[in-house]
Coordinates of C-alpha atoms and ligand atoms in Angstrom, one line a residue:
X1119 CA -33.4 -6.9 29.0
X1120 CA -29.9 -8.3 30.1
X1121 CA -31.8 -11.6 30.8
X1122 CA -33.1 -11.7 27.3
X1123 CA -29.8 -10.9 25.6
X1124 CA -28.2 -13.6 27.8
X1125 CA -30.5 -16.4 26.5
X1126 CA -30.3 -15.0 22.9
X1127 CA -26.4 -15.2 23.2
X1128 CA -26.9 -18.8 24.5
X1129 CA -28.9 -20.0 21.4
X1130 CA -26.5 -17.9 19.2
X1131 CA -23.5 -19.8 20.2
X1132 CA -24.9 -22.9 19.1
X1133 CA -26.2 -21.5 15.8
X1134 CA -23.3 -19.7 14.7
X1135 CA -20.9 -21.8 16.2
X1136 CA -18.5 -20.9 19.3
X1137 CA -15.5 -19.5 17.2
X1138 CA -18.0 -16.9 15.3
X1139 CA -19.7 -16.1 18.7
X1140 CA -16.7 -15.5 20.6
X1141 CA -15.1 -13.4 17.8
X1142 CA -17.9 -11.4 16.7
X1143 CA -20.7 -11.5 19.0
X1144 CA -19.3 -11.6 22.4
X1145 CA -17.7 -8.3 22.0
X1146 CA -21.2 -6.7 21.8
X1147 CA -23.2 -5.0 24.4
X1148 CA -27.1 -4.6 23.8
X1149 CA -27.7 -1.0 25.5
X1150 CA -31.7 -0.9 24.5
X1151 CA -34.2 -1.6 22.6
X1152 CA -36.5 1.3 20.9
X1153 CA -39.4 1.4 18.3
X1154 CA -38.2 -1.9 16.8
X1155 CA -34.5 -1.1 16.7
X1156 CA -32.0 -2.9 19.1
X1157 CA -29.1 -1.0 20.0
X1158 CA -25.8 -2.4 20.5
X1159 CA -22.5 -0.9 21.5
X1160 CA -19.6 -2.6 19.5
X1161 CA -15.8 -2.1 20.2
X1162 CA -14.9 -1.6 16.7
X1163 CA -16.7 -0.7 13.2
X1164 CA -15.1 -3.6 11.8
X1165 CA -16.8 -6.0 14.2
X1166 CA -20.1 -4.1 13.7
X1167 CA -20.0 -4.4 9.9
X1168 CA -19.1 -8.0 9.9
X1169 CA -22.1 -8.8 12.4
X1170 CA -24.2 -6.6 10.5
X1171 CA -23.5 -8.5 7.3
X1172 CA -23.1 -12.2 8.5
X1173 CA -25.4 -12.7 11.6
X1174 CA -28.1 -9.8 11.7
X1175 CA -30.7 -12.4 10.8
X1176 CA -29.5 -14.6 13.4
X1177 CA -29.6 -12.4 16.2
X1178 CA -32.9 -10.6 15.0
X1179 CA -34.6 -14.3 14.9
X1180 CA -33.2 -15.1 18.5
X1181 CA -34.2 -11.7 20.0
X1182 CA -37.7 -12.5 18.7
X1183 CA -37.7 -16.0 19.9
X1184 CA -36.8 -14.8 23.3
X1185 CA -39.5 -12.2 23.8
X1186 CA -38.2 -9.3 22.3
X1187 CA -39.0 -8.9 18.9
X1188 CA -37.0 -6.0 17.0
X1189 CA -36.8 -5.4 13.2
X1190 CA -33.4 -3.7 13.0
X1191 CA -30.2 -3.6 14.6
X1192 CA -28.1 -0.4 15.0
X1193 CA -24.4 -0.2 16.4
X1194 CA -22.6 2.4 18.1
X1195 CA -19.0 2.2 18.1
X1196 CA -17.5 2.4 21.6
X1197 CA -13.8 1.7 22.1
X1198 CA -12.9 -0.4 25.1
X1199 CA -9.1 -0.6 25.0
X1200 CA -8.4 2.8 26.2
X1201 CA -9.4 3.0 30.0
X1202 CA -10.2 6.4 31.2
X1203 CA -10.5 7.6 27.6
X1204 CA -14.2 5.8 27.1
X1205 CA -16.5 8.3 25.9
X1206 CA -20.4 7.9 26.7
X1207 CA -22.3 6.1 24.2
X1208 CA -23.2 8.5 21.3
X1209 CA -26.4 9.3 19.8
X1210 CA -27.9 6.1 18.7
X1211 CA -28.2 6.8 15.1
X1212 CA -24.5 8.5 14.7
X1213 CA -22.7 5.6 14.2
X1214 CA -24.8 3.2 12.7
X1215 CA -23.1 0.6 10.6
X1216 CA -24.3 0.5 7.1
X1217 CA -23.5 -2.8 5.2
X1218 CA -21.4 -3.1 2.3
X1219 CA -19.3 0.0 3.0
X1220 CA -15.8 -0.4 2.3
X1221 CA -14.1 -1.6 5.4
X1222 CA -12.3 0.8 7.5
X1223 CA -9.3 0.6 9.8
X1224 CA -10.9 0.5 13.4
X1225 CA -9.0 3.0 15.0
X1226 CA -10.3 5.6 12.5
X1227 CA -13.8 4.4 13.4
X1228 CA -13.2 4.2 17.1
X1229 CA -11.5 7.3 17.5
X1230 CA -11.7 8.0 21.1
X1231 CA -13.0 10.9 23.3
X1232 CA -10.7 13.3 21.4
X1233 CA -12.4 12.9 18.2
X1234 CA -14.5 16.1 17.2
X1235 CA -17.1 16.4 14.5
X1236 CA -15.4 16.2 11.1
X1237 CA -12.4 14.9 12.3
X1238 CA -12.9 11.6 13.4
X1239 CA -11.4 9.6 10.5
X1240 CA -7.5 9.2 11.8
X1241 CA -6.7 6.5 9.3
X1242 CA -7.4 5.8 5.5
X1243 CA -10.2 3.4 4.1
X1244 CA -9.0 0.0 3.1
X1245 CA -9.8 -1.3 -0.5
X1246 CA -11.9 -4.6 0.1
X1247 CA -10.2 -5.9 -3.1
X1248 CA -6.6 -5.8 -1.9
X1249 CA -6.7 -9.1 0.0
X1250 CA -4.0 -12.1 -0.1
X1251 CA -6.5 -14.1 -1.9
X1252 CA -6.4 -11.5 -4.6
X1253 CA -2.4 -11.2 -4.7
X1254 CA -0.6 -13.3 -7.3
X1255 CA 2.8 -14.6 -5.9
X1256 CA 5.8 -15.0 -8.1
X1257 CA 9.4 -14.9 -7.9
X1258 CA 9.6 -11.1 -7.8
X1259 CA 7.3 -10.8 -4.9
X1260 CA 7.3 -14.1 -2.8
X1261 CA 9.5 -13.0 -0.1
X1262 CA 7.5 -9.9 0.7
X1263 CA 4.3 -11.7 0.3
X1264 CA 5.6 -14.6 2.8
X1265 CA 6.8 -11.7 5.3
X1266 CA 3.4 -10.0 5.0
X1267 CA 1.7 -13.3 5.6
X1268 CA 3.6 -14.0 8.6
X1269 CA 2.9 -10.2 10.0
X1270 CA -0.5 -10.7 9.4
X1271 CA -0.7 -13.8 11.4
X1272 CA 0.2 -11.7 14.3
X1273 CA 2.4 -14.1 16.5
X1274 CA 5.4 -13.4 18.2
X1275 CA 7.6 -13.1 15.1
X1276 CA 10.2 -10.5 15.7
X1277 CA 9.6 -8.8 12.1
X1278 CA 9.2 -5.5 13.7
X1279 CA 9.1 -3.5 11.8
X1280 CA 8.2 -4.9 8.6
X1281 CA 9.6 -2.4 5.7
X1282 CA 8.3 -3.3 2.3
X1283 CA 9.8 -1.3 -0.7
X1284 CA 9.7 -1.3 -4.4
X1285 CA 8.8 0.6 -7.3
X1286 CA 5.4 2.1 -8.2
X1287 CA 2.4 -0.5 -9.0
X1288 CA 4.4 -3.3 -7.5
X1289 CA 1.7 -4.3 -5.2
X1290 CA 3.1 -2.4 -1.6
X1291 CA -0.2 -0.9 -0.8
X1292 CA -2.1 -4.1 -1.8
X1293 CA 0.2 -6.2 0.6
X1294 CA -0.3 -3.7 3.4
X1295 CA -4.1 -3.4 2.9
X1296 CA -4.0 -7.4 2.8
X1297 CA -2.2 -7.4 6.1
X1298 CA -4.6 -5.4 7.7
X1299 CA -7.6 -7.2 6.4
X1300 CA -6.2 -10.7 7.6
X1301 CA -4.9 -9.5 10.8
X1302 CA -8.1 -7.9 11.7
X1303 CA -10.2 -10.9 10.9
X1304 CA -7.7 -13.1 13.0
X1305 CA -7.7 -10.4 15.8
X1306 CA -11.4 -8.5 15.7
X1307 CA -10.3 -6.8 19.0
X1308 CA -7.2 -5.3 17.7
X1309 CA -6.8 -1.7 16.6
X1310 CA -5.4 -1.5 13.4
X1311 CA -4.5 2.0 11.7
X1312 CA -3.5 2.5 8.2
X1313 CA -2.9 5.6 6.7
X1314 CA -0.3 7.2 4.3
X1315 CA 2.7 9.0 5.5
X1316 CA 1.3 11.9 4.0
X1317 CA -2.0 11.7 5.9
X1318 CA 0.2 11.2 9.2
X1319 CA 2.0 14.6 8.3
X1320 CA -1.3 16.2 7.9
X1321 CA -3.0 15.0 11.0
X1322 CA 0.0 16.0 13.1
X1323 CA 0.1 19.4 11.4
X1324 CA -3.4 19.8 12.2
X1325 CA -3.1 18.6 15.9
X1326 CA -0.4 21.2 16.3
X1327 CA -2.6 23.7 15.0
X1328 CA -5.7 22.8 16.8
X1329 CA -3.5 22.1 20.1
X1330 CA -4.3 18.6 20.4
X1331 CA -1.0 17.1 20.1
X1332 CA -1.6 15.1 23.1
X1333 CA -4.8 13.6 22.1
X1334 CA -2.9 12.7 18.6
X1335 CA 0.0 11.1 20.4
X1336 CA -2.5 9.0 22.6
X1337 CA -4.4 7.8 19.6
X1338 CA -1.4 6.5 17.7
X1339 CA 0.2 5.1 21.1
X1340 CA -3.0 3.2 21.3
X1341 CA -3.1 0.9 18.0
X1342 CA -2.0 -2.3 18.1
X1343 CA -0.8 -2.3 14.6
X1344 CA 0.2 0.9 12.8
X1345 CA 0.7 0.6 9.0
X1346 CA 2.2 3.7 7.2
X1347 CA 2.5 3.9 3.4
X1348 CA 4.8 5.7 1.4
X1349 CA 6.8 6.9 4.2
X1350 CA 9.5 8.4 1.7
X1351 CA 7.0 11.6 1.7
X1352 CA 8.1 12.6 5.3
X1353 CA 11.9 12.7 4.4
X1354 CA 13.1 16.1 5.1
X1355 CA 10.0 17.0 7.1
X1356 CA 11.8 17.6 10.1
X1357 CA 9.1 17.9 12.7
X1358 CA 6.9 15.2 11.4
X1359 CA 9.9 12.8 11.3
X1360 CA 10.4 13.7 14.7
X1361 CA 7.1 12.9 16.0
X1362 CA 7.0 9.8 13.6
X1363 CA 10.2 8.6 15.4
X1364 CA 8.6 8.7 18.7
X1365 CA 5.4 7.3 17.8
X1366 CA 7.3 4.3 16.0
X1367 CA 9.9 3.8 18.9
X1368 CA 6.7 4.0 21.9
X1369 CA 5.1 1.3 19.8
X1370 CA 8.1 -0.8 19.2
X1371 CA 9.0 -0.7 22.8
X1372 CA 5.4 -1.9 23.6
X1373 CA 5.6 -4.8 21.2
X1374 CA 3.1 -3.5 18.7
X1375 CA 3.6 -4.4 15.1
X1376 CA 4.3 -1.7 12.4
X1377 CA 4.5 -1.9 8.9
X1378 CA 5.9 0.6 6.6
X1379 CA 6.3 1.0 2.7
X1380 CA 8.5 3.2 0.5
X1381 CA 9.4 3.4 -3.1
X1382 CA 13.1 2.6 -2.3
X1383 CA 15.3 1.0 0.7
X1384 CA 15.9 3.0 3.9
X1385 CA 19.5 3.8 3.1
X1386 CA 18.5 5.4 -0.3
X1387 CA 15.8 7.7 1.0
X1388 CA 17.3 11.1 1.1
X1389 CA 16.4 13.4 3.8
X1390 CA 15.3 10.6 6.2
X1391 CA 17.0 10.9 9.7
X1392 CA 19.9 8.5 10.3
X1393 CA 18.2 7.1 13.7
X1394 CA 15.1 6.5 11.8
X1395 CA 17.0 4.5 9.2
X1396 CA 18.8 2.6 12.0
X1397 CA 15.7 1.8 13.8
X1398 CA 14.2 0.8 10.6
X1399 CA 16.8 -1.8 9.9
X1400 CA 16.3 -3.5 13.0
X1401 CA 13.1 -4.9 11.6
X1402 CA 12.6 -7.0 8.5
X1403 CA 13.3 -5.1 5.1
X1404 CA 12.0 -6.7 1.8
X1405 CA 11.7 -5.5 -1.6
X1406 CA 9.2 -6.1 -4.4
X1407 CA 11.2 -6.5 -7.7
X1408 CA 10.1 -5.7 -11.1
X1409 CA 7.5 -8.1 -12.3
X1410 CA 8.5 -11.0 -14.6
X1411 CA 6.7 -12.0 -17.6
X1412 CA 5.3 -15.1 -15.8
X1413 CA 3.9 -12.7 -12.8
X1414 CA 2.5 -10.4 -15.4
X1415 CA 0.8 -13.2 -17.1
X1416 CA -0.5 -14.9 -13.8
X1417 CA -2.0 -11.5 -12.9
X1418 CA -3.7 -11.2 -16.3
X1419 CA -5.2 -14.7 -16.0
X1420 CA -6.5 -14.0 -12.6
X1421 CA -7.8 -10.7 -13.5
X1422 CA -9.5 -12.3 -16.7
X1423 CA -11.2 -14.9 -14.5
X1424 CA -12.5 -12.2 -12.4
X1425 CA -14.0 -10.5 -15.4
X1426 CA -15.3 -13.5 -17.0
X1427 CA -17.4 -14.5 -13.8
X1428 CA -19.1 -11.4 -14.2
X1429 CA -19.5 -11.6 -18.1
X1430 CA -19.2 -15.1 -19.2
X1431 CA -19.9 -14.6 -22.9
X1432 CA -16.2 -12.4 -23.1
X1433 CA -14.2 -14.1 -25.6
X1434 CA -10.4 -13.7 -25.7
X1435 CA -8.3 -14.8 -28.3
X1436 CA -5.4 -17.1 -27.7
X1437 CA -2.2 -15.2 -27.3
X1438 CA -3.9 -11.9 -26.2
X1439 CA -2.8 -12.3 -22.6
X1440 CA 0.6 -13.7 -23.6
X1441 CA 1.1 -10.4 -25.8
X1442 CA 0.3 -7.9 -23.2
X1443 CA 2.5 -9.7 -20.4
X1444 CA 5.3 -9.3 -23.1
X1445 CA 4.7 -5.9 -24.1
X1446 CA 3.6 -4.0 -20.8
X1447 CA 6.2 -4.4 -18.7
X1448 CA 6.2 -0.9 -16.5
X1449 CA 3.8 -2.0 -13.4
X1450 CA 0.9 -3.8 -12.7
X1451 CA -1.3 -1.0 -12.5
X1452 CA -0.6 -0.2 -16.1
X1453 CA -1.4 -3.8 -16.9
X1454 CA -4.7 -3.6 -14.9
X1455 CA -5.8 -0.7 -16.7
X1456 CA -5.0 -2.0 -19.8
X1457 CA -7.1 -5.1 -19.3
X1458 CA -10.1 -3.0 -18.2
X1459 CA -10.0 -1.0 -21.0
X1460 CA -10.0 -3.9 -23.2
X1461 CA -12.9 -5.4 -21.8
X1462 CA -15.0 -2.2 -21.6
X1463 CA -14.4 -2.2 -25.5
X1464 CA -15.2 -5.8 -26.0
X1465 CA -18.2 -5.7 -24.2
X1466 CA -19.4 -2.1 -25.6
X1467 CA -18.9 -3.5 -29.3
X1468 CA -19.7 -6.8 -28.5
X1469 CA -16.5 -8.4 -30.4
X1470 CA -14.1 -10.8 -29.6
X1471 CA -10.8 -9.6 -28.3
X1472 CA -8.7 -10.4 -30.8
X1473 CA -4.8 -9.6 -31.2
X1474 CA -5.6 -6.9 -33.7
X1475 CA -8.4 -5.4 -31.3
X1476 CA -5.7 -5.6 -28.4
X1477 CA -3.4 -3.6 -30.6
X1478 CA -5.7 -1.0 -31.8
X1479 CA -7.5 -0.5 -28.6
X1480 CA -4.2 -0.1 -26.5
X1481 CA -2.3 1.7 -29.0
X1482 CA -1.2 4.6 -26.7
X1483 CA -0.2 2.2 -23.9
X1484 CA 1.7 0.2 -26.0
X1485 CA 3.7 2.9 -27.4
X1486 CA 4.8 4.4 -24.1
X1487 CA 5.9 0.9 -23.2
X1488 CA 8.1 0.8 -26.5
X1489 CA 9.8 3.8 -25.5
X1490 CA 11.3 2.4 -22.4
X1491 CA 14.7 3.5 -22.1
X1492 CA 17.8 1.3 -21.5
X1493 CA 20.9 1.7 -19.7
X1494 CA 22.5 0.7 -23.0
X1495 CA 20.9 3.7 -24.8
X1496 CA 21.9 6.1 -21.9
X1497 CA 25.4 5.2 -22.1
X1498 CA 26.0 5.5 -25.9
X1499 CA 24.2 8.7 -26.1
X1500 CA 26.2 10.2 -23.2
X1501 CA 29.4 8.7 -24.7
X1502 CA 28.6 10.0 -28.0
X1503 CA 27.6 13.6 -26.6
X1504 CA 31.1 13.8 -24.7
X1505 CA 33.1 12.1 -27.3
X1506 CA 34.2 9.5 -25.1
X1507 CA 34.7 5.6 -25.8
X1508 CA 31.7 3.6 -24.9
X1509 CA 33.9 1.2 -23.2
X1510 CA 35.0 4.1 -20.9
X1511 CA 31.5 4.2 -19.4
X1512 CA 32.1 0.6 -17.8
X1513 CA 36.1 1.0 -17.4
X1514 CA 38.0 1.9 -14.7
X1515 CA 39.6 5.1 -15.8
X1516 CA 39.2 8.0 -13.1
X1517 CA 40.3 11.1 -15.1
X1518 CA 37.8 13.8 -14.9
X1519 CA 36.8 13.8 -18.6
X1520 CA 35.7 10.2 -18.5
X1521 CA 34.7 10.0 -14.9
X1522 CA 32.1 12.9 -15.1
X1523 CA 30.2 11.7 -18.1
X1524 CA 30.1 8.4 -16.5
X1525 CA 28.3 9.9 -13.6
X1526 CA 26.0 11.7 -15.7
X1527 CA 25.0 8.4 -17.4
X1528 CA 24.4 6.9 -13.7
X1529 CA 22.5 9.9 -12.9
X1530 CA 20.3 9.5 -16.0
X1531 CA 19.9 5.6 -15.5
X1532 CA 18.4 6.1 -11.9
X1533 CA 16.2 9.0 -13.3
X1534 CA 15.0 7.2 -16.6
X1535 CA 14.8 3.6 -15.7
X1536 CA 13.3 1.8 -13.1
X1537 CA 16.7 -0.1 -12.3
X1538 CA 18.0 -0.4 -8.6
X1539 CA 21.5 0.9 -7.7
X1540 CA 22.8 -2.4 -7.2
X1541 CA 21.4 -3.1 -11.1
X1542 CA 22.9 0.0 -12.2
X1543 CA 26.2 -0.6 -10.7
X1544 CA 26.1 -4.1 -12.4
X1545 CA 25.6 -2.4 -15.9
X1546 CA 28.5 0.1 -15.0
X1547 CA 31.2 -2.5 -15.0
X1548 CA 30.4 -4.2 -11.7
X1549 CA 30.6 -0.9 -9.5
X1550 CA 29.4 -1.2 -5.9
X1551 CA 26.1 0.7 -5.3
X1552 CA 27.5 3.1 -2.9
X1553 CA 29.7 4.2 -6.0
X1554 CA 26.6 4.8 -8.2
X1555 CA 25.0 6.7 -5.3
X1556 CA 27.8 8.9 -4.8
X1557 CA 28.0 9.4 -8.7
X1558 CA 24.2 10.4 -8.6
X1559 CA 24.8 12.7 -5.7
X1560 CA 27.6 14.6 -7.5
X1561 CA 25.6 15.4 -10.4
X1562 CA 22.4 16.4 -8.4
X1563 CA 24.7 19.0 -6.7
X1564 CA 26.5 19.8 -9.9
X1565 CA 23.5 20.5 -11.9
X1566 CA 22.4 23.1 -9.2
X1567 CA 25.6 25.2 -9.6
X1568 CA 27.0 24.5 -12.9
X1569 CA 24.9 25.7 -15.7
X1570 CA 26.7 24.3 -18.7
X1571 CA 26.5 20.9 -16.9
X1572 CA 23.0 21.3 -16.2
X1573 CA 21.9 22.0 -19.8
X1574 CA 24.1 19.1 -21.1
X1575 CA 21.9 16.9 -18.7
X1576 CA 18.7 18.6 -19.8
X1577 CA 19.7 18.0 -23.3
X1578 CA 20.7 14.5 -22.9
X1579 CA 17.4 13.7 -21.2
X1580 CA 15.3 15.3 -23.9
X1581 CA 17.1 13.2 -26.6
X1582 CA 16.6 9.9 -24.6
X1583 CA 13.1 10.5 -24.0
X1584 CA 12.4 11.5 -27.6
Ligands
LIG289 P1 2.3 0.0 -4.9 O1 1.6 0.6 -3.7 O2 3.3 -0.7 -4.9 O3 2.5 1.3 -6.0 P2 -0.3 -1.2 -5.5 O4 -0.4 -2.1 -4.5 O5 -1.2 0.1 -5.5 O6 1.2 -0.8 -5.8 O7 -0.6 -2.0 -6.8 C1 -1.0 -1.5 -8.0 C2 -2.2 -2.4 -8.6 O8 -1.7 -3.7 -9.2 C3 -3.3 -2.7 -7.6 O9 -4.4 -2.5 -8.1 C4 -2.9 -4.2 -7.1 O10 -4.1 -4.8 -6.7 C5 -2.4 -4.7 -8.4 N1 -1.0 -5.7 -8.2 C6 0.0 -5.5 -7.7 N2 0.7 -6.6 -7.8 C7 -0.3 -7.4 -7.7 C8 -0.1 -8.8 -7.8 N3 0.8 -9.7 -7.4 N4 -1.3 -9.6 -7.8 C9 -2.5 -8.8 -7.8 N5 -2.8 -7.7 -8.2 C10 -1.7 -7.0 -8.0
LIG290 MG1 1.2 2.4 -3.1

């Protein structure tokens, strides 16, 4: 058997090329042939998926040619990276790789000996559409994109951890998945683990409950790249933070790559331990800025090309994409949703997408985007309510009767707009972002103890959102 596989391998190396061979086929071990099925042990699910999709025919062909006719290939994931933890190969059918399944992070498929039935999935699945190829780069995200690219190359970069932050729907998750895909393709043997901070906590609590905490630690400490999405979630959750901190340190000390995302900068995450914040700032912190018109238009154009590829007769009137890029400014997810709805609408009714059709079909989305609240609105309303001059909102006066309303306006600006603290600071007469943060904190504190003030704030909020 070994001999046949050896001969088949020699032939495969020529037919698929040495690069492909070394990356994908060499890591496989032929464990047996049974009833026309060749069983392989593969170090990761990713490799078996890839081989199944790209090289199954070649392998079947070479096996037959060398005297071992088989009809199908089966792969069992048997991790090789954790010495002393290797488990016996499972029953051949257990982990057969099915083609065209969404790619999964390797570590989740390769959960070592500790895995029990029903809880083998440590990581979250990756979206195959979230690749670098599908990510449109523009001014607001070029730095984050460049950093992500660099980390995906996996060289000795020194961006550890990479911390990506930005508002909802600006592409953090997309970039993280793109890093995972790209890194995994370059380093097929590496273990990449992607999961949300919420899942991290869930696994952790589960491990505590089932007394498998040592296994939990082991699994995390064994990966080559750990990616934790939406880390703001564990703020204030003390024991989870503690565990995260240890995992984090262990990996960084071993030179393993860590990628983290959050909806705001580390310093602005309330309830996140100081030592975690300071450890985070040892790496590279980059933010995704709110989209610009150019970026939105670029994304719309690229998505439209995608739709067109499937439905070539789709007609889009001139100016429609420009109109959408102008009017839907909140986030990319909403933009995508709008486009999707528009195309569905057009293909069902077999109508060209004109500006009128777009306006009619997206009326609700366009309306909510109209209702965007500006910092100007907030300052005006608050000044009016407290009977102070609008100029005092941005002026230097420190008297309580002026300073308090100003702080309320800062608080509302943070709550009702997507502006960052430095941006808000600029709009309040060029104040420093720490001043803004202090003002926001003050109001957060006061609304819990001062009933009248809490009511004022709630009323102003309703007025502004109306
Ligand atoms: P976040 O994690 O920051 O909330 P996501 O990564 O989930 O945002 O992005 C929301 C949606 O917008 C996804 O479908 C993503 O593919 C898309 N998207 C965001 N930014 C871009 C971009 N620059 N190019 C292409 N698609 C993007
Ligand atoms: Mg996300």
